[in-house]
Structure formats: C-alpha cells, structure tokens
Short mmCIF file of N, CA, C and O in Angstrom, two decimals:
data_model
loop_
_atom_site.label_atom_id
_atom_site.label_comp_id
_atom_site.label_asym_id
_atom_site.label_seq_id
_atom_site.Cartn_x
_atom_site.Cartn_y
_atom_site.Cartn_z
N MET A 1 118.07 -15.34 120.17
CA MET A 1 118.48 -16.55 119.49
C MET A 1 118.33 -17.78 120.38
O MET A 1 118.49 -18.89 119.93
N VAL A 2 118.02 -17.58 121.64
CA VAL A 2 117.94 -18.70 122.56
C VAL A 2 116.71 -19.56 122.30
O VAL A 2 116.80 -20.78 122.27
N GLN A 3 115.55 -18.97 122.09
CA GLN A 3 114.33 -19.75 121.95
C GLN A 3 114.34 -20.70 120.75
O GLN A 3 113.89 -21.82 120.88
N PRO A 4 114.83 -20.29 119.57
CA PRO A 4 114.89 -21.27 118.46
C PRO A 4 115.78 -22.47 118.74
O PRO A 4 115.47 -23.58 118.34
N THR A 5 116.88 -22.26 119.46
CA THR A 5 117.75 -23.40 119.77
C THR A 5 117.10 -24.34 120.79
O THR A 5 117.26 -25.55 120.70
N ILE A 6 116.36 -23.78 121.73
CA ILE A 6 115.64 -24.63 122.68
C ILE A 6 114.55 -25.41 121.95
O ILE A 6 114.36 -26.61 122.19
N TYR A 7 113.86 -24.76 121.03
CA TYR A 7 112.85 -25.45 120.25
C TYR A 7 113.47 -26.57 119.44
O TYR A 7 112.93 -27.68 119.38
N LEU A 8 114.62 -26.32 118.81
CA LEU A 8 115.30 -27.35 118.04
C LEU A 8 115.74 -28.51 118.93
O LEU A 8 115.64 -29.67 118.55
N GLY A 9 116.20 -28.20 120.15
CA GLY A 9 116.56 -29.26 121.08
C GLY A 9 115.36 -30.12 121.46
O GLY A 9 115.47 -31.34 121.57
N ILE A 10 114.20 -29.50 121.62
CA ILE A 10 112.98 -30.26 121.93
C ILE A 10 112.58 -31.12 120.74
O ILE A 10 112.13 -32.27 120.91
N VAL A 11 112.75 -30.60 119.53
CA VAL A 11 112.47 -31.40 118.33
C VAL A 11 113.40 -32.61 118.28
O VAL A 11 112.97 -33.73 117.98
N PHE A 12 114.68 -32.41 118.60
CA PHE A 12 115.63 -33.52 118.64
C PHE A 12 115.21 -34.56 119.68
O PHE A 12 115.34 -35.76 119.44
N LEU A 13 114.73 -34.11 120.84
CA LEU A 13 114.26 -35.06 121.84
C LEU A 13 113.07 -35.87 121.33
O LEU A 13 112.97 -37.07 121.58
N GLY A 14 112.17 -35.21 120.60
CA GLY A 14 111.04 -35.92 120.01
C GLY A 14 111.49 -36.97 119.02
O GLY A 14 110.96 -38.09 119.01
N TYR A 15 112.46 -36.62 118.19
CA TYR A 15 112.97 -37.61 117.23
C TYR A 15 113.74 -38.73 117.94
O TYR A 15 113.76 -39.87 117.47
N MET A 16 114.36 -38.43 119.07
CA MET A 16 115.02 -39.48 119.83
C MET A 16 113.98 -40.49 120.32
O MET A 16 114.19 -41.71 120.21
N ILE A 17 112.87 -39.99 120.85
CA ILE A 17 111.80 -40.88 121.30
C ILE A 17 111.26 -41.69 120.12
O ILE A 17 111.03 -42.90 120.22
N TYR A 18 111.06 -41.01 118.98
CA TYR A 18 110.56 -41.71 117.79
C TYR A 18 111.48 -42.85 117.38
O TYR A 18 111.04 -43.96 117.12
N HIS A 19 112.79 -42.57 117.33
CA HIS A 19 113.73 -43.60 116.89
C HIS A 19 113.86 -44.72 117.91
O HIS A 19 114.10 -45.87 117.53
N LEU A 20 113.71 -44.43 119.18
CA LEU A 20 113.75 -45.50 120.17
C LEU A 20 112.54 -46.42 120.06
O LEU A 20 112.65 -47.63 120.23
N LEU A 21 111.38 -45.84 119.76
CA LEU A 21 110.15 -46.62 119.78
C LEU A 21 109.74 -47.20 118.43
O LEU A 21 109.22 -48.31 118.37
N PHE A 22 109.94 -46.45 117.34
CA PHE A 22 109.32 -46.84 116.08
C PHE A 22 110.28 -47.07 114.92
O PHE A 22 109.87 -47.49 113.86
N SER A 23 111.54 -46.79 115.09
CA SER A 23 112.50 -46.91 113.99
C SER A 23 112.80 -48.39 113.73
O SER A 23 112.54 -49.25 114.55
N THR A 24 113.40 -48.66 112.54
CA THR A 24 113.76 -50.03 112.20
C THR A 24 114.85 -50.53 113.14
O THR A 24 115.60 -49.76 113.71
N GLU A 25 114.95 -51.82 113.26
CA GLU A 25 115.86 -52.43 114.22
C GLU A 25 117.32 -52.11 113.94
O GLU A 25 118.11 -51.92 114.85
N LYS A 26 117.70 -52.00 112.67
CA LYS A 26 119.10 -51.83 112.31
C LYS A 26 119.67 -50.48 112.74
O LYS A 26 120.78 -50.39 113.23
N TRP A 27 118.93 -49.41 112.54
CA TRP A 27 119.46 -48.07 112.77
C TRP A 27 118.90 -47.39 114.00
O TRP A 27 119.15 -46.23 114.25
N ARG A 28 118.13 -48.08 114.79
CA ARG A 28 117.45 -47.49 115.94
C ARG A 28 118.41 -46.80 116.91
O ARG A 28 118.24 -45.63 117.25
N SER A 29 119.43 -47.48 117.34
CA SER A 29 120.35 -46.94 118.35
C SER A 29 121.17 -45.80 117.80
O SER A 29 121.41 -44.81 118.49
N LEU A 30 121.61 -45.91 116.56
CA LEU A 30 122.43 -44.87 115.96
C LEU A 30 121.68 -43.55 115.89
O LEU A 30 122.16 -42.52 116.37
N TRP A 31 120.49 -43.56 115.32
CA TRP A 31 119.75 -42.32 115.16
C TRP A 31 119.22 -41.79 116.48
O TRP A 31 119.14 -40.57 116.69
N ALA A 32 118.85 -42.66 117.41
CA ALA A 32 118.43 -42.20 118.73
C ALA A 32 119.58 -41.49 119.44
O ALA A 32 119.39 -40.44 120.06
N GLY A 33 120.79 -42.03 119.31
CA GLY A 33 121.96 -41.38 119.91
C GLY A 33 122.29 -40.06 119.26
O GLY A 33 122.63 -39.09 119.94
N VAL A 34 122.21 -40.01 117.94
CA VAL A 34 122.49 -38.75 117.23
C VAL A 34 121.47 -37.68 117.61
O VAL A 34 121.83 -36.52 117.85
N MET A 35 120.21 -38.06 117.69
CA MET A 35 119.18 -37.08 118.06
C MET A 35 119.34 -36.64 119.52
O MET A 35 119.17 -35.47 119.84
N GLY A 36 119.66 -37.57 120.40
CA GLY A 36 119.91 -37.20 121.79
C GLY A 36 121.14 -36.31 121.93
O GLY A 36 121.14 -35.35 122.69
N GLY A 37 122.18 -36.62 121.17
CA GLY A 37 123.37 -35.77 121.18
C GLY A 37 123.08 -34.38 120.63
O GLY A 37 123.58 -33.38 121.15
N GLY A 38 122.27 -34.31 119.58
CA GLY A 38 121.87 -33.00 119.04
C GLY A 38 121.07 -32.19 120.04
O GLY A 38 121.25 -30.98 120.17
N ALA A 39 120.20 -32.85 120.78
CA ALA A 39 119.42 -32.15 121.81
C ALA A 39 120.34 -31.64 122.91
O ALA A 39 120.18 -30.52 123.40
N PHE A 40 121.33 -32.44 123.28
CA PHE A 40 122.27 -32.05 124.33
C PHE A 40 123.16 -30.90 123.86
O PHE A 40 123.52 -30.03 124.65
N ILE A 41 123.49 -30.86 122.57
CA ILE A 41 124.27 -29.75 122.02
C ILE A 41 123.46 -28.47 122.04
O ILE A 41 123.95 -27.40 122.39
N MET A 42 122.18 -28.55 121.66
CA MET A 42 121.34 -27.37 121.59
C MET A 42 121.00 -26.80 122.96
O MET A 42 120.91 -25.59 123.12
N MET A 43 120.78 -27.66 123.91
CA MET A 43 120.43 -27.20 125.26
C MET A 43 121.03 -28.16 126.28
O MET A 43 120.54 -29.27 126.45
N PRO A 44 122.11 -27.76 126.94
CA PRO A 44 122.79 -28.66 127.87
C PRO A 44 121.92 -29.16 129.02
O PRO A 44 122.18 -30.22 129.57
N HIS A 45 120.86 -28.44 129.35
CA HIS A 45 119.98 -28.92 130.42
C HIS A 45 119.06 -30.05 129.93
O HIS A 45 118.25 -30.54 130.69
N ALA A 46 119.21 -30.47 128.67
CA ALA A 46 118.44 -31.61 128.17
C ALA A 46 118.97 -32.92 128.72
O ALA A 46 118.35 -33.96 128.51
N SER A 47 120.09 -32.88 129.43
CA SER A 47 120.65 -34.11 129.99
C SER A 47 119.65 -34.79 130.91
O SER A 47 119.55 -36.02 130.92
N TYR A 48 118.88 -34.02 131.66
CA TYR A 48 117.86 -34.60 132.53
C TYR A 48 116.79 -35.31 131.70
O TYR A 48 116.39 -36.41 132.03
N MET A 49 116.34 -34.67 130.65
CA MET A 49 115.30 -35.27 129.81
C MET A 49 115.82 -36.52 129.09
O MET A 49 115.10 -37.49 128.95
N ILE A 50 117.05 -36.48 128.63
CA ILE A 50 117.63 -37.65 127.97
C ILE A 50 117.72 -38.81 128.96
O ILE A 50 117.36 -39.95 128.63
N ALA A 51 118.17 -38.52 130.18
CA ALA A 51 118.25 -39.56 131.20
C ALA A 51 116.86 -40.10 131.54
O ALA A 51 116.68 -41.31 131.72
N LEU A 52 115.88 -39.22 131.59
CA LEU A 52 114.51 -39.65 131.89
C LEU A 52 113.94 -40.52 130.76
O LEU A 52 113.34 -41.57 131.02
N ILE A 53 114.15 -40.10 129.52
CA ILE A 53 113.66 -40.87 128.37
C ILE A 53 114.32 -42.24 128.32
O ILE A 53 113.64 -43.27 128.17
N VAL A 54 115.64 -42.27 128.46
CA VAL A 54 116.36 -43.54 128.40
C VAL A 54 115.99 -44.42 129.61
O VAL A 54 115.80 -45.64 129.46
N GLY A 55 115.83 -43.82 130.77
CA GLY A 55 115.44 -44.59 131.96
C GLY A 55 114.06 -45.21 131.82
O GLY A 55 113.87 -46.39 132.14
N LEU A 56 113.10 -44.44 131.34
CA LEU A 56 111.76 -44.99 131.12
C LEU A 56 111.76 -46.05 130.03
O LEU A 56 111.05 -47.05 130.14
N TYR A 57 112.56 -45.84 128.99
CA TYR A 57 112.68 -46.84 127.94
C TYR A 57 113.25 -48.14 128.50
O TYR A 57 112.78 -49.22 128.17
N MET A 58 114.26 -48.02 129.38
CA MET A 58 114.86 -49.21 129.96
C MET A 58 113.85 -49.96 130.84
O MET A 58 113.78 -51.18 130.79
N VAL A 59 113.07 -49.24 131.61
CA VAL A 59 112.10 -49.87 132.49
C VAL A 59 111.01 -50.58 131.68
O VAL A 59 110.59 -51.69 132.02
N CYS A 60 110.57 -49.94 130.60
CA CYS A 60 109.42 -50.47 129.85
C CYS A 60 109.79 -51.46 128.75
O CYS A 60 108.99 -52.36 128.46
N PHE A 61 110.95 -51.31 128.11
CA PHE A 61 111.20 -52.08 126.90
C PHE A 61 112.46 -52.94 126.90
O PHE A 61 112.60 -53.81 126.05
N VAL A 62 113.39 -52.72 127.77
CA VAL A 62 114.64 -53.48 127.75
C VAL A 62 114.41 -54.82 128.45
O VAL A 62 114.08 -54.87 129.63
N ARG A 63 114.57 -55.90 127.69
CA ARG A 63 114.32 -57.23 128.23
C ARG A 63 115.49 -58.19 128.02
O ARG A 63 115.43 -59.32 128.44
N SER A 64 116.56 -57.75 127.35
CA SER A 64 117.68 -58.66 127.12
C SER A 64 119.00 -57.88 127.18
O SER A 64 119.01 -56.65 127.21
N ILE A 65 120.08 -58.63 127.18
CA ILE A 65 121.41 -58.02 127.19
C ILE A 65 121.63 -57.23 125.90
O ILE A 65 122.26 -56.17 125.91
N ARG A 66 121.11 -57.72 124.79
CA ARG A 66 121.25 -57.02 123.51
C ARG A 66 120.58 -55.65 123.55
O ARG A 66 121.12 -54.67 123.06
N ASP A 67 119.40 -55.59 124.16
CA ASP A 67 118.72 -54.30 124.30
C ASP A 67 119.52 -53.35 125.19
O ASP A 67 119.59 -52.15 124.93
N MET A 68 120.13 -53.88 126.23
CA MET A 68 120.96 -53.05 127.12
C MET A 68 122.19 -52.54 126.37
O MET A 68 122.61 -51.40 126.58
N GLY A 69 122.74 -53.35 125.48
CA GLY A 69 123.86 -52.91 124.65
C GLY A 69 123.47 -51.75 123.75
O GLY A 69 124.26 -50.83 123.51
N ARG A 70 122.25 -51.77 123.24
CA ARG A 70 121.77 -50.65 122.42
C ARG A 70 121.68 -49.37 123.24
O ARG A 70 122.00 -48.30 122.74
N ILE A 71 121.24 -49.47 124.47
CA ILE A 71 121.14 -48.30 125.32
C ILE A 71 122.53 -47.74 125.62
O ILE A 71 122.74 -46.53 125.63
N VAL A 72 123.49 -48.61 125.84
CA VAL A 72 124.87 -48.17 126.05
C VAL A 72 125.39 -47.48 124.80
O VAL A 72 126.07 -46.45 124.88
N LEU A 73 125.04 -47.99 123.61
CA LEU A 73 125.43 -47.35 122.36
C LEU A 73 124.81 -45.96 122.24
O LEU A 73 125.49 -45.01 121.85
N VAL A 74 123.55 -45.82 122.58
CA VAL A 74 122.88 -44.51 122.54
C VAL A 74 123.60 -43.54 123.47
O VAL A 74 123.92 -42.40 123.09
N GLY A 75 123.88 -43.96 124.69
CA GLY A 75 124.58 -43.09 125.64
C GLY A 75 125.99 -42.73 125.17
O GLY A 75 126.44 -41.60 125.34
N GLY A 76 126.67 -43.70 124.56
CA GLY A 76 128.01 -43.42 124.04
C GLY A 76 128.01 -42.41 122.92
O GLY A 76 128.87 -41.53 122.86
N ILE A 77 127.03 -42.49 122.04
CA ILE A 77 126.93 -41.53 120.95
C ILE A 77 126.62 -40.14 121.49
O ILE A 77 127.19 -39.14 121.04
N VAL A 78 125.72 -40.07 122.46
CA VAL A 78 125.39 -38.77 123.07
C VAL A 78 126.64 -38.15 123.69
O VAL A 78 126.93 -36.97 123.48
N LEU A 79 127.40 -38.92 124.43
CA LEU A 79 128.62 -38.39 125.04
C LEU A 79 129.68 -38.05 124.00
O LEU A 79 130.38 -37.04 124.14
N LEU A 80 129.81 -38.87 122.98
CA LEU A 80 130.80 -38.60 121.94
C LEU A 80 130.52 -37.29 121.22
O LEU A 80 131.44 -36.52 120.94
N LEU A 81 129.25 -37.01 120.94
CA LEU A 81 128.90 -35.77 120.27
C LEU A 81 129.09 -34.54 121.15
O LEU A 81 129.15 -33.42 120.64
N ASN A 82 129.19 -34.73 122.46
CA ASN A 82 129.30 -33.60 123.37
C ASN A 82 130.64 -33.53 124.09
O ASN A 82 130.77 -32.84 125.09
N LEU A 83 131.64 -34.22 123.58
CA LEU A 83 132.96 -34.18 124.22
C LEU A 83 133.61 -32.81 124.13
O LEU A 83 134.49 -32.49 124.92
N ASN A 84 133.17 -31.98 123.18
CA ASN A 84 133.80 -30.68 123.02
C ASN A 84 133.66 -29.82 124.28
O ASN A 84 134.59 -29.13 124.66
N TRP A 85 132.55 -29.84 124.96
CA TRP A 85 132.42 -29.03 126.17
C TRP A 85 132.61 -29.85 127.44
O TRP A 85 132.88 -29.30 128.50
N LEU A 86 132.51 -31.16 127.36
CA LEU A 86 132.75 -31.97 128.55
C LEU A 86 134.24 -32.02 128.90
O LEU A 86 134.61 -32.08 130.06
N LEU A 87 135.10 -32.00 127.88
CA LEU A 87 136.54 -32.07 128.12
C LEU A 87 137.22 -30.71 128.10
O LEU A 87 138.42 -30.62 128.34
N ALA A 88 136.51 -29.65 127.81
CA ALA A 88 137.11 -28.31 127.69
C ALA A 88 137.86 -27.88 128.95
O ALA A 88 138.97 -27.34 128.85
N PRO A 89 137.34 -28.07 130.16
CA PRO A 89 138.10 -27.63 131.34
C PRO A 89 139.43 -28.35 131.52
O PRO A 89 140.37 -27.80 132.08
N PHE A 90 139.56 -29.58 131.00
CA PHE A 90 140.82 -30.31 131.13
C PHE A 90 141.92 -29.74 130.24
O PHE A 90 143.09 -29.97 130.47
N PHE A 91 141.53 -29.01 129.20
CA PHE A 91 142.50 -28.43 128.28
C PHE A 91 142.67 -26.93 128.47
O PHE A 91 143.23 -26.25 127.63
N GLY A 92 142.16 -26.39 129.57
CA GLY A 92 142.33 -24.98 129.88
C GLY A 92 141.39 -24.05 129.14
O GLY A 92 141.57 -22.85 129.17
N VAL A 93 140.40 -24.58 128.49
CA VAL A 93 139.42 -23.76 127.79
C VAL A 93 138.30 -23.44 128.77
O VAL A 93 137.79 -24.34 129.45
N GLY A 94 137.91 -22.18 128.86
CA GLY A 94 136.85 -21.80 129.78
C GLY A 94 135.51 -22.36 129.37
O GLY A 94 135.27 -22.64 128.20
N ASN A 95 134.64 -22.53 130.33
CA ASN A 95 133.31 -23.02 130.01
C ASN A 95 132.31 -21.86 129.99
O ASN A 95 132.63 -20.74 130.37
N SER A 96 131.11 -22.13 129.56
CA SER A 96 130.11 -21.08 129.42
C SER A 96 129.69 -20.53 130.77
O SER A 96 129.36 -19.35 130.87
N ALA A 97 129.72 -21.31 131.83
CA ALA A 97 129.35 -20.81 133.15
C ALA A 97 130.35 -19.76 133.61
O ALA A 97 129.97 -18.76 134.22
N GLY A 98 131.62 -19.97 133.33
CA GLY A 98 132.63 -18.97 133.69
C GLY A 98 132.47 -17.69 132.91
O GLY A 98 132.67 -16.58 133.43
N MET A 99 132.10 -17.80 131.63
CA MET A 99 131.88 -16.61 130.83
C MET A 99 130.66 -15.84 131.29
O MET A 99 130.64 -14.61 131.28
N ILE A 100 129.62 -16.53 131.72
CA ILE A 100 128.42 -15.86 132.20
C ILE A 100 128.74 -15.11 133.50
O ILE A 100 128.27 -13.99 133.70
N ALA A 101 129.55 -15.70 134.35
CA ALA A 101 129.90 -15.03 135.62
C ALA A 101 130.69 -13.76 135.37
O ALA A 101 130.54 -12.77 136.11
N THR A 102 131.54 -13.73 134.36
CA THR A 102 132.32 -12.53 134.06
C THR A 102 131.48 -11.47 133.37
O THR A 102 131.83 -10.30 133.38
N PHE A 103 130.37 -11.84 132.78
CA PHE A 103 129.53 -10.88 132.08
C PHE A 103 128.85 -9.98 133.10
O PHE A 103 128.72 -8.83 132.98
#
C-alpha cells in the first residue's frame, strides 16, 4: 500500500506547482497550500520537496510583500493540515517512528 500513497503524494506536488504557476490569482495560494498539505500527509518526507518548490518559487517569482504574504499563506495551510502528527508527541500520542522501532 506504500507505493500508491507515494504516487498520490507526487501527484499532489505536481498540482501544487501547477497552482503556484498557472492558477487564477484569487485561489492560487489556497489550492497550492491544500495540495502541498496533501502531499505532506501522503508522504512526510515531501517536506524537503515542498521547501524546495516554495524556495525556488520565491527566488524566481516573488517580487512584492503581497507575494510573500501568499507564500506565508501556503506554508500556513500546509502546517495546518498536518498538525495531527506534528502535535501528537505533546499530547502523549506515539509517533510512527516509535512504532517502527517497536516492530
């Protein structure tokens, strides 16, 4: 079951790039954040790719404070969608790395 979820995460990353580059101005940040958050949910190691995509986008396309605000919105949505496992250790819930070690 691992390979289909990795494939879905890669598809989400592709849609994140699409929404950052080609989507309409009104919904660009929202959908890019949702797609990035979906990729991060499907494969937690996508955090590197999300950071790389957003970093390259910032270098190439961000030219104003408003554009930087959109990037902050994308990052906020990605983190908001993934709070379930980011905050789990603070509430005493084990993480997947601990479960793998016990296996």
